[in-house]
Short mmCIF file of C-alpha atoms in Angstrom, two decimals:
data_model
loop_
_atom_site.label_atom_id
_atom_site.label_comp_id
_atom_site.label_asym_id
_atom_site.label_seq_id
_atom_site.Cartn_x
_atom_site.Cartn_y
_atom_site.Cartn_z
CA MET A 1 106.93 104.71 103.51
CA SER A 2 108.47 101.23 103.21
CA ALA A 3 111.61 102.85 101.74
CA SER A 4 111.94 105.12 104.79
CA ILE A 5 111.57 102.10 107.11
CA GLU A 6 114.36 100.32 105.23
CA THR A 7 116.54 103.43 105.53
CA LEU A 8 115.83 103.69 109.27
CA LEU A 9 116.72 100.02 109.79
CA GLU A 10 120.07 100.59 108.03
CA GLU A 11 120.73 103.73 110.11
CA ILE A 12 119.89 101.91 113.35
CA SER A 13 122.40 99.16 112.66
CA GLY A 14 125.12 101.71 112.05
CA VAL A 15 124.90 103.99 115.11
CA GLU A 16 126.04 103.56 118.69
CA ASP A 17 123.13 105.36 120.35
CA PRO A 18 120.05 104.55 118.23
CA ILE A 19 117.34 106.12 120.47
CA GLU A 20 116.41 108.86 117.99
CA GLU A 21 116.33 106.45 115.04
CA LEU A 22 114.26 103.94 117.02
CA GLN A 23 111.76 106.69 117.90
CA CYS A 24 111.49 107.60 114.19
CA LEU A 25 111.02 103.93 113.24
CA LYS A 26 108.30 103.50 115.87
CA THR A 27 106.48 106.60 114.53
CA ALA A 28 106.80 105.35 110.95
CA LEU A 29 105.45 101.89 111.80
CA LEU A 30 102.51 103.31 113.74
CA SER A 31 101.57 105.52 110.80
CA ILE A 32 101.12 102.49 108.51
CA PRO A 33 97.97 100.32 108.78
CA VAL A 34 98.72 96.77 109.97
CA SER A 35 97.33 95.36 106.69
CA ALA A 36 99.82 97.44 104.67
CA LEU A 37 102.71 96.41 106.93
CA ARG A 38 102.21 92.69 106.28
CA ASP A 39 103.61 92.66 102.74
CA PHE A 40 106.63 94.73 103.71
CA ILE A 41 107.44 92.67 106.82
CA SER A 42 107.26 89.31 105.05
CA GLY A 43 110.28 90.26 102.93
CA HIS A 44 112.45 91.66 105.75
CA ARG A 45 114.04 90.48 108.96
CA PHE A 46 114.27 92.57 112.06
CA ASP A 47 117.18 90.89 113.83
CA VAL A 48 118.81 94.27 114.44
CA ILE A 49 115.86 95.31 116.65
CA PHE A 50 115.96 92.02 118.55
CA SER A 51 119.71 92.43 119.12
CA LEU A 52 119.16 95.92 120.58
CA LEU A 53 117.06 94.33 123.35
CA ASN A 54 120.36 93.23 124.90
CA SER A 55 120.97 96.57 126.57
CA ASN A 56 120.85 98.11 130.02
CA ASP A 57 119.26 101.25 128.56
CA ARG A 58 115.62 101.00 129.62
CA GLU A 59 114.38 103.55 127.06
CA GLN A 60 116.11 101.67 124.23
CA VAL A 61 114.65 98.33 125.33
CA GLU A 62 111.12 99.70 125.63
CA LEU A 63 111.29 101.39 122.22
CA CYS A 64 112.41 98.06 120.73
CA VAL A 65 109.50 96.31 122.46
CA ASP A 66 107.01 98.83 121.00
CA ILE A 67 108.51 98.35 117.51
CA LEU A 68 108.56 94.55 117.74
CA GLU A 69 105.03 94.48 119.09
CA ARG A 70 103.84 96.36 116.01
CA ILE A 71 105.88 94.21 113.62
CA LEU A 72 104.95 90.84 115.16
CA MET A 73 101.24 91.65 115.36
CA ALA A 74 101.35 92.28 111.61
CA CYS A 75 102.90 88.84 111.04
CA SER A 76 100.89 85.63 110.95
CA PRO A 77 101.53 83.32 113.96
CA VAL A 78 103.07 80.79 111.53
CA HIS A 79 105.53 83.41 110.21
CA VAL A 80 106.45 84.36 113.81
CA ALA A 81 106.96 80.70 114.75
CA GLN A 82 109.16 79.97 111.74
CA ASN A 83 111.26 83.15 111.80
CA TYR A 84 111.42 84.44 115.37
CA ARG A 85 110.91 81.44 117.64
CA ALA A 86 114.51 81.44 118.95
CA ARG A 87 114.44 85.20 119.47
CA LEU A 88 111.21 84.93 121.47
CA GLN A 89 112.60 82.05 123.50
CA ALA A 90 115.48 84.33 124.53
CA GLY A 91 112.92 87.06 125.35
CA LEU A 92 111.23 84.77 127.87
CA THR A 93 114.26 85.01 130.18
CA HIS A 94 115.08 88.69 129.51
CA PRO A 95 115.64 90.80 132.67
CA ASN A 96 113.08 93.40 131.47
CA ASN A 97 109.46 92.42 132.16
CA THR A 98 108.08 94.17 129.06
CA VAL A 99 110.25 91.90 126.88
CA LYS A 100 108.96 88.83 128.74
CA ILE A 101 105.37 89.97 128.25
CA LEU A 102 106.00 90.56 124.53
CA ALA A 103 107.43 87.05 124.15
CA LEU A 104 104.63 85.40 126.17
CA THR A 105 101.96 87.27 124.17
CA GLN A 106 103.44 85.92 120.94
CA VAL A 107 103.62 82.39 122.38
CA GLY A 108 99.91 82.78 123.20
CA ARG A 109 99.21 83.75 119.56
CA MET A 110 101.19 80.80 118.23
CA VAL A 111 99.60 78.13 120.44
CA GLU A 112 96.13 79.32 119.35
CA HIS A 113 96.97 78.76 115.67
CA PRO A 114 96.51 75.17 114.40
CA ASP A 115 99.68 75.29 112.22
CA ALA A 116 101.93 77.44 114.41
CA VAL A 117 101.18 75.38 117.55
CA THR A 118 103.11 72.42 116.10
CA GLU A 119 106.28 74.53 116.14
CA ILE A 120 105.73 75.20 119.87
CA LEU A 121 104.75 71.63 120.77
CA ASN A 122 108.02 70.47 119.23
CA ASN A 123 109.97 73.02 121.25
CA HIS A 124 110.00 71.61 124.76
CA ASP A 125 112.28 74.35 126.11
CA ILE A 126 109.89 77.18 125.25
CA LEU A 127 107.01 75.53 127.09
CA GLN A 128 109.21 74.73 130.07
CA THR A 129 110.29 78.38 130.25
CA VAL A 130 106.64 79.52 130.01
CA ILE A 131 105.79 77.24 132.97
CA HIS A 132 108.66 78.73 134.99
CA SER A 133 107.35 82.21 134.12
CA ILE A 134 104.31 81.47 136.33
CA ALA A 135 106.67 81.88 139.30
CA GLU A 136 107.80 85.36 138.18
CA GLU A 137 107.46 88.09 140.77
CA ASN A 138 105.77 90.39 138.26
CA MET A 139 102.08 89.47 138.25
CA THR A 140 101.47 90.60 134.66
CA VAL A 141 104.21 88.24 133.44
CA ALA A 142 102.76 85.36 135.50
CA LYS A 143 99.20 86.03 134.23
CA GLN A 144 100.41 86.10 130.63
CA ALA A 145 102.16 82.75 131.14
CA ILE A 146 98.99 81.23 132.62
CA GLN A 147 96.97 82.61 129.70
CA SER A 148 99.35 81.14 127.10
CA LEU A 149 99.24 77.69 128.72
CA SER A 150 95.44 77.88 128.95
CA LYS A 151 95.29 78.53 125.19
CA LEU A 152 97.65 75.60 124.58
CA SER A 153 95.12 73.37 126.40
CA HIS A 154 92.36 74.11 123.89
CA SER A 155 93.60 71.19 121.77
CA LYS A 156 94.18 67.52 122.55
CA PRO A 157 97.88 67.67 121.49
CA GLY A 158 98.27 70.64 123.86
CA LEU A 159 96.64 68.76 126.73
CA ASP A 160 98.81 65.72 126.03
CA LYS A 161 101.95 67.86 126.02
CA LEU A 162 101.07 69.62 129.28
CA PHE A 163 99.77 66.66 131.28
CA LYS A 164 101.35 63.57 129.69
CA SER A 165 104.97 64.63 129.30
CA ASP A 166 107.63 65.73 131.77
CA LEU A 167 106.06 69.22 131.60
CA LEU A 168 103.71 67.93 134.33
CA LYS A 169 106.78 67.44 136.53
CA ALA A 170 107.85 71.01 135.66
CA LEU A 171 104.40 72.25 136.78
CA LYS A 172 104.70 70.37 140.06
CA ASP A 173 108.26 71.62 140.62
CA VAL A 174 107.16 75.22 140.10
CA MET A 175 104.23 74.63 142.51
CA ALA A 176 106.71 73.81 145.27
CA THR A 177 108.19 77.34 145.09
CA SER A 178 105.67 78.91 147.52
CA ASP A 179 101.99 79.00 148.54
CA ILE A 180 101.37 81.92 146.17
CA ILE A 181 102.88 80.12 143.16
CA ARG A 182 101.04 76.91 144.04
CA TYR A 183 97.76 78.79 143.78
CA ARG A 184 98.75 80.28 140.44
CA ILE A 185 99.17 76.73 139.13
CA TYR A 186 95.78 75.82 140.65
CA GLU A 187 94.31 78.84 138.83
CA LEU A 188 95.69 77.46 135.56
CA VAL A 189 94.41 73.93 136.27
CA VAL A 190 90.95 75.12 137.34
CA GLY A 191 90.71 77.26 134.19
CA ILE A 192 91.66 74.31 131.99
CA SER A 193 89.27 71.94 133.80
CA SER A 194 86.38 74.34 133.10
CA MET A 195 86.83 74.07 129.32
CA SER A 196 85.27 70.62 128.84
CA PRO A 197 84.73 67.24 130.54
CA ILE A 198 87.76 65.95 128.60
CA SER A 199 90.06 68.71 129.87
CA LEU A 200 88.76 68.13 133.41
CA GLY A 201 89.72 64.46 132.98
CA TYR A 202 93.30 65.45 132.17
CA CYS A 203 93.45 67.75 135.22
CA ALA A 204 91.95 65.08 137.50
CA ASN A 205 94.32 62.37 136.24
CA SER A 206 97.31 64.66 136.83
CA GLY A 207 96.55 64.60 140.56
CA LEU A 208 96.53 68.43 140.70
CA LEU A 209 92.75 68.75 141.19
CA SER A 210 92.65 66.23 144.04
CA GLN A 211 95.59 68.09 145.61
CA LEU A 212 93.52 71.29 145.47
CA LEU A 213 90.55 69.54 147.10
CA GLU A 214 92.78 68.31 149.95
CA GLU A 215 93.71 71.94 150.68
CA LEU A 216 90.08 72.53 151.77
CA THR A 217 90.69 70.78 155.07
CA GLY A 218 94.30 71.83 155.60
CA ASP A 219 95.59 73.38 158.83
CA ASP A 220 96.22 76.84 157.36
CA VAL A 221 92.91 78.74 157.40
CA LEU A 222 94.09 81.31 154.84
CA ILE A 223 94.96 78.53 152.39
CA ARG A 224 91.58 76.98 153.16
CA ALA A 225 89.88 80.28 152.28
CA THR A 226 91.76 80.54 148.97
CA SER A 227 91.07 76.93 148.02
CA ILE A 228 87.31 77.28 148.54
CA GLU A 229 87.32 80.14 145.99
CA MET A 230 89.08 77.86 143.49
CA VAL A 231 86.66 74.99 144.16
CA THR A 232 83.71 77.38 143.66
CA THR A 233 85.13 78.17 140.20
CA VAL A 234 85.24 74.42 139.41
CA ALA A 235 81.52 74.30 140.32
CA HIS A 236 80.65 76.89 137.64
CA THR A 237 80.35 74.15 135.00
CA GLN A 238 78.04 71.15 135.07
CA HIS A 239 80.89 68.69 134.53
CA GLY A 240 82.79 70.43 137.33
CA ARG A 241 79.83 70.01 139.71
CA GLN A 242 79.52 66.34 138.78
CA TYR A 243 83.21 65.81 139.54
CA LEU A 244 82.92 67.60 142.92
CA ALA A 245 79.84 65.52 143.81
CA GLN A 246 81.71 62.30 142.92
CA GLN A 247 84.53 63.41 145.22
CA GLY A 248 82.06 64.07 148.08
CA ILE A 249 82.99 67.76 148.21
CA MET A 250 79.46 69.09 148.84
CA ASP A 251 79.16 66.92 151.97
CA LYS A 252 82.65 67.93 153.04
CA ILE A 253 81.85 71.66 152.74
CA SER A 254 78.53 71.15 154.54
CA ASN A 255 80.43 69.51 157.43
CA MET A 256 82.95 72.37 157.41
CA ILE A 257 80.08 74.84 157.92
CA LYS A 258 78.90 72.78 160.91
CA GLY A 259 82.42 72.57 162.31
CA ALA A 260 82.94 76.32 161.90
CA GLU A 261 80.80 76.96 164.98
CA THR A 262 83.59 75.72 167.25
CA ASP A 263 86.49 77.18 165.24
CA PRO A 264 87.58 80.66 166.46
CA LEU A 265 89.19 81.33 163.05
CA SER A 266 86.18 80.31 160.99
CA SER A 267 85.38 83.92 160.02
CA LEU A 268 88.33 83.72 157.60
CA TYR A 269 86.89 80.89 155.50
CA LEU A 270 83.18 80.66 156.38
CA PRO A 271 82.10 83.36 153.85
CA GLY A 272 83.70 81.29 151.08
CA LEU A 273 81.85 78.12 152.15
CA VAL A 274 78.52 79.97 152.09
CA LYS A 275 79.29 81.55 148.70
CA PHE A 276 80.03 78.07 147.36
CA PHE A 277 76.53 76.82 148.22
CA GLY A 278 74.95 80.11 147.08
CA ASN A 279 76.50 79.66 143.64
CA LEU A 280 75.57 75.98 143.63
CA ALA A 281 71.93 76.81 144.44
CA ILE A 282 71.64 79.24 141.53
CA MET A 283 73.32 76.92 139.03
CA ASP A 284 71.44 73.78 140.07
CA SER A 285 68.32 74.19 142.18
CA PRO A 286 67.78 76.40 145.26
CA GLN A 287 65.25 73.95 146.67
CA GLN A 288 67.46 70.91 146.17
CA VAL A 289 70.54 72.59 147.67
CA CYS A 290 68.65 74.04 150.66
CA GLU A 291 66.90 70.72 151.36
CA SER A 292 70.03 68.60 150.90
CA TYR A 293 72.24 70.95 152.94
CA PRO A 294 69.98 72.69 155.49
CA VAL A 295 73.07 73.86 157.39
CA PHE A 296 73.71 76.27 154.49
CA GLN A 297 70.36 78.06 154.71
CA ASN A 298 70.48 78.16 158.52
CA LYS A 299 73.96 79.67 158.41
CA VAL A 300 72.89 82.38 155.93
CA PHE A 301 70.05 83.42 158.27
CA GLU A 302 72.46 83.44 161.23
CA MET A 303 74.98 85.54 159.32
CA ALA A 304 72.30 88.07 158.38
CA MET A 305 71.74 88.68 162.11
CA ASP A 306 75.49 88.78 162.91
CA ALA A 307 77.31 91.86 164.17
CA ASP A 308 80.28 91.22 161.87
CA PRO A 309 79.79 93.36 158.71
CA VAL A 310 81.73 90.82 156.60
CA MET A 311 79.31 88.04 157.58
CA VAL A 312 76.29 90.29 157.08
CA GLY A 313 77.52 91.36 153.64
CA VAL A 314 77.94 87.78 152.45
CA ALA A 315 74.49 86.88 153.82
CA LEU A 316 72.89 89.82 151.97
CA ASP A 317 74.55 88.89 148.68
CA THR A 318 73.56 85.22 149.10
CA LEU A 319 69.94 86.02 149.99
CA GLY A 320 69.72 88.33 146.96
CA LEU A 321 71.14 85.59 144.76
CA LEU A 322 68.71 82.97 146.13
CA GLY A 323 65.77 85.34 145.91
CA SER A 324 66.51 86.29 142.30
CA THR A 325 64.82 83.07 141.14
CA VAL A 326 61.19 82.04 141.67
CA GLU A 327 62.26 78.74 143.20
CA GLY A 328 64.57 80.59 145.59
CA LYS A 329 61.75 82.95 146.62
CA GLN A 330 59.54 79.97 147.40
CA VAL A 331 62.28 78.28 149.43
CA LEU A 332 62.74 81.43 151.53
CA GLN A 333 58.97 81.89 151.95
CA LYS A 334 58.66 78.33 153.35
CA THR A 335 60.82 79.29 156.35
CA GLY A 336 58.04 81.66 157.50
CA ASP A 337 58.89 83.83 160.49
CA ARG A 338 62.63 83.12 160.24
CA PHE A 339 62.90 84.82 156.88
CA ASN A 340 60.47 87.57 157.92
CA ALA A 341 62.83 88.42 160.78
CA VAL A 342 65.74 88.52 158.33
CA LEU A 343 63.77 90.90 156.08
CA VAL A 344 63.19 93.26 159.01
CA ARG A 345 66.94 93.16 159.71
CA ILE A 346 67.68 93.94 156.03
CA SER A 347 65.30 96.90 156.26
CA GLN A 348 67.13 98.21 159.35
CA LEU A 349 70.48 97.87 157.59
CA ALA A 350 69.16 99.65 154.48
CA SER A 351 67.95 102.57 156.62
CA ALA A 352 70.76 102.95 159.13
CA GLY A 353 73.68 100.61 158.43
CA ALA A 354 77.16 101.43 157.16
CA THR A 355 76.97 102.79 153.59
CA GLU A 356 78.34 99.62 151.95
CA LEU A 357 75.84 97.41 153.83
CA ARG A 358 73.02 99.80 152.96
CA VAL A 359 73.85 99.46 149.26
CA ARG A 360 74.05 95.66 149.51
CA SER A 361 70.77 95.58 151.46
CA LEU A 362 68.99 97.58 148.76
CA GLU A 363 70.44 95.30 146.08
CA ALA A 364 69.19 92.23 147.97
CA VAL A 365 65.73 93.77 148.38
CA SER A 366 65.47 94.59 144.66
CA GLN A 367 66.48 91.01 143.74
CA LEU A 368 64.01 89.53 146.23
CA LEU A 369 61.15 91.66 144.91
CA THR A 370 61.78 91.37 141.16
CA LEU A 371 59.21 89.36 139.19
CA GLN A 372 59.29 89.07 135.42
CA PRO A 373 55.87 89.57 133.71
CA GLU A 374 55.48 85.81 133.11
CA GLN A 375 56.21 85.13 136.81
CA GLN A 376 53.46 87.43 138.12
CA THR A 377 51.01 84.82 139.36
CA GLU A 378 48.55 85.67 142.11
CA ASP A 379 50.62 83.77 144.71
CA LEU A 380 53.95 85.35 143.78
CA LEU A 381 52.48 88.85 143.62
CA ALA A 382 51.03 88.32 147.10
CA LEU A 383 54.42 87.07 148.30
CA SER A 384 56.42 90.04 146.95
CA GLU A 385 53.87 92.54 148.31
CA SER A 386 53.97 90.94 151.79
CA TRP A 387 57.79 91.14 151.76
CA PHE A 388 57.76 94.80 150.71
CA ARG A 389 55.27 95.70 153.45
CA LEU A 390 57.54 94.02 156.04
CA LEU A 391 60.26 96.59 155.33
CA SER A 392 58.41 99.43 157.10
CA LYS A 393 55.00 100.81 158.05
CA GLN A 394 55.43 103.18 155.08
CA PRO A 395 57.85 101.28 152.82
CA VAL A 396 57.49 103.60 149.80
CA ASP A 397 58.41 106.61 151.93
CA MET A 398 61.26 104.71 153.54
CA ILE A 399 62.87 103.80 150.19
CA ARG A 400 62.22 107.31 148.85
CA ASN A 401 63.93 108.86 151.88
CA ILE A 402 67.00 106.70 151.19
CA SER A 403 67.01 107.89 147.58
CA THR A 404 67.20 111.57 148.62
CA GLN A 405 70.39 111.11 150.65
CA PRO A 406 73.63 112.53 149.19
CA PHE A 407 75.18 109.19 148.22
CA PRO A 408 74.82 108.28 144.52
CA GLU A 409 75.06 104.53 145.20
CA LEU A 410 72.20 104.74 147.73
CA HIS A 411 70.12 106.86 145.36
CA CYS A 412 70.54 104.30 142.55
CA GLY A 413 69.98 101.35 144.92
CA ALA A 414 66.68 102.84 146.09
CA LEU A 415 65.56 103.47 142.49
CA ARG A 416 66.31 99.83 141.67
CA VAL A 417 63.92 98.75 144.45
CA PHE A 418 61.20 100.90 142.87
CA THR A 419 62.09 99.43 139.46
CA ALA A 420 61.56 95.93 140.92
CA ILE A 421 58.04 96.70 142.16
CA GLY A 422 57.19 99.06 139.28
CA THR A 423 56.05 96.22 137.00
CA GLN A 424 53.69 94.79 139.63
CA PRO A 425 50.13 96.14 140.04
CA TRP A 426 50.35 96.35 143.85
CA GLY A 427 53.62 98.31 143.53
CA GLN A 428 51.99 100.79 141.15
CA ARG A 429 49.07 101.25 143.56
CA LEU A 430 51.42 101.98 146.45
CA MET A 431 53.39 104.45 144.33
CA ILE A 432 50.36 106.39 143.11
CA GLY A 433 48.98 106.35 146.65
CA SER A 434 52.12 108.05 148.01
CA PRO A 435 51.72 111.86 147.77
CA GLY A 436 54.18 113.48 145.38
CA PHE A 437 55.61 110.18 144.19
CA MET A 438 54.91 110.68 140.47
CA GLU A 439 56.40 114.18 140.66
CA PHE A 440 59.51 112.60 142.24
CA ILE A 441 59.83 110.16 139.34
CA LEU A 442 59.34 112.81 136.66
CA ASP A 443 61.66 115.36 138.32
CA ARG A 444 64.89 115.37 136.31
CA SER A 445 66.72 117.60 138.81
CA THR A 446 67.21 114.73 141.30
CA GLY A 447 70.29 112.57 140.81
CA GLN A 448 72.59 114.30 138.33
CA SER A 449 75.17 111.54 137.77
CA LYS A 450 74.98 109.34 134.65
CA GLU A 451 74.27 106.29 136.87
CA ALA A 452 71.38 108.10 138.60
CA LYS A 453 69.88 109.25 135.30
CA ASP A 454 70.15 105.70 133.91
CA ALA A 455 68.54 104.24 137.05
CA LYS A 456 65.63 106.71 136.87
CA PHE A 457 65.17 105.97 133.16
CA GLU A 458 65.07 102.24 133.92
CA LEU A 459 62.39 102.86 136.57
CA VAL A 460 60.26 104.79 134.06
CA GLY A 461 60.73 101.96 131.56
CA SER A 462 59.68 99.33 134.12
CA LEU A 463 56.45 101.22 134.89
CA LEU A 464 55.57 101.58 131.22
CA SER A 465 56.33 97.92 130.48
CA SER A 466 53.39 96.88 132.66
CA SER A 467 49.98 96.33 131.07
CA THR A 468 48.28 97.75 134.19
CA ALA A 469 50.26 101.03 134.36
CA ALA A 470 47.86 103.24 132.34
CA GLU A 471 44.85 102.13 134.36
CA ILE A 472 46.47 102.32 137.82
CA LEU A 473 48.66 105.41 137.37
CA GLY A 474 46.10 107.42 135.42
CA THR A 475 46.13 108.74 131.87
CA GLN A 476 47.98 112.01 132.59
CA ASN A 477 50.79 110.30 134.51
CA TYR A 478 51.05 107.62 131.83
CA ILE A 479 51.40 110.29 129.08
CA SER A 480 54.05 112.13 131.13
CA LEU A 481 56.03 108.90 131.64
CA LYS A 482 55.83 108.14 127.89
CA ALA A 483 57.19 111.62 127.15
CA TYR A 484 60.04 111.06 129.66
CA LEU A 485 60.91 107.76 127.98
CA LYS A 486 60.83 109.32 124.50
CA GLU A 487 63.11 112.18 125.58
CA GLY A 488 65.70 109.73 126.90
CA PRO A 489 67.66 109.60 130.17
CA TYR A 490 69.79 112.76 129.65
CA TYR A 491 67.20 115.20 128.33
CA VAL A 492 67.54 118.79 129.55
CA SER A 493 64.52 121.08 129.29
CA ALA A 494 65.15 124.07 127.01
CA VAL A 495 62.91 126.24 129.20
CA ALA A 496 64.99 125.34 132.24
CA ALA A 497 68.16 126.25 130.34
CA VAL A 498 66.77 129.68 129.29
CA GLY A 499 65.64 130.32 132.85
CA THR A 500 69.12 129.58 134.12
CA GLU A 501 70.68 132.04 131.67
CA GLY A 502 68.21 134.71 132.77
CA ALA A 503 69.11 134.14 136.40
CA ASP A 504 72.79 134.58 135.54
#
């Protein structure tokens, strides 16, 4: 096969229109395992393929890209850096985006390799061109450039090169192109700052992080909304949260929530502010966040009662997030009637809201009601039961009615609520006390999608995982559930299949 590849390379260099030969070469290369290609490639150069990239013929260029992609992936990053660095540098400014992506992908491979990265660090022009690629109109090209620079920042020499040389000026120059490009650079900086406290130090010292934080209180509300998303990403790491606290950002965002009441455009950025504290509460402590920033919890309750579906949706997601932890459940319970009123509202939305809000309501309810076996203390079981009973006079029937409606996402959402209470003794008692409920669970004809079958199987599993299930549900039901679990989620009864054939 290597002989035929050599022959094809010779033929390609000798014809004017090499499309057919390129197609044959591509097929030949794809038929050889990458491991077998390595030995052949190390003794050959493929300059003829690189030279054919300089064409206006789109098909020719894309065939060359496919061939080079195969060849370069078979090479070690060091071999690529030593033999094709100049060719790839030219590819970074090629008019065809697929060539740019090929070049950027290879740069990403090289900067990840401890030996090959030296070749790139010593080539200032390549890195400068990669930085300018962030401003490309094509989003895939820009993303690939961001990814390559992120990989470069995994090492101290890479961080030094990016933030302690005139490449930092190049970053800032590219930022000035437009709002969109500025936020791409922020995306890069936020990603790098998340890697470690040391990398955050580089980003902070560059002035780019503090510039992002200043955007929070800028005049443009859309920019404010985008910046809060970026700042929330910074808060995903402990060292990021410490940095934000040192900069007084938590207090600033708390004040922004207060100020939003008098801002007619606050609906554009308020959801982001609430999401920030919701994420903070889960990563740190729901009690600490809600006590330190009471405006956050109050705003979530307000939003749950709002008429604006965007505000309601964010409130539902945040309440579900808070209520997914024991500490969060206890914080919500302490608010007494305020949270009870919110639960009634969630129940109304689950029963009669817009489909998307119904799904999010059911998700919030299942998170609020879930208790792991080790969390099932007398107090917490009493709390989850009282919340479930607030949903309706007949909450089991209410959730079951939702599950029978012809929307797969509602069907699965309702089953997840039953899965949440299925491990708890009071939930099992309510289920067995609802006429026809066990037949509903064991009936495989309801919910025919894969998601529905998986959700039903999870419900059966949750019931059987409880030590009280056999006693509360009864021996016969317990045996039937065990059989269901053993058969798996996609079991089809042979008797049912024969009956169907007979009917035909």
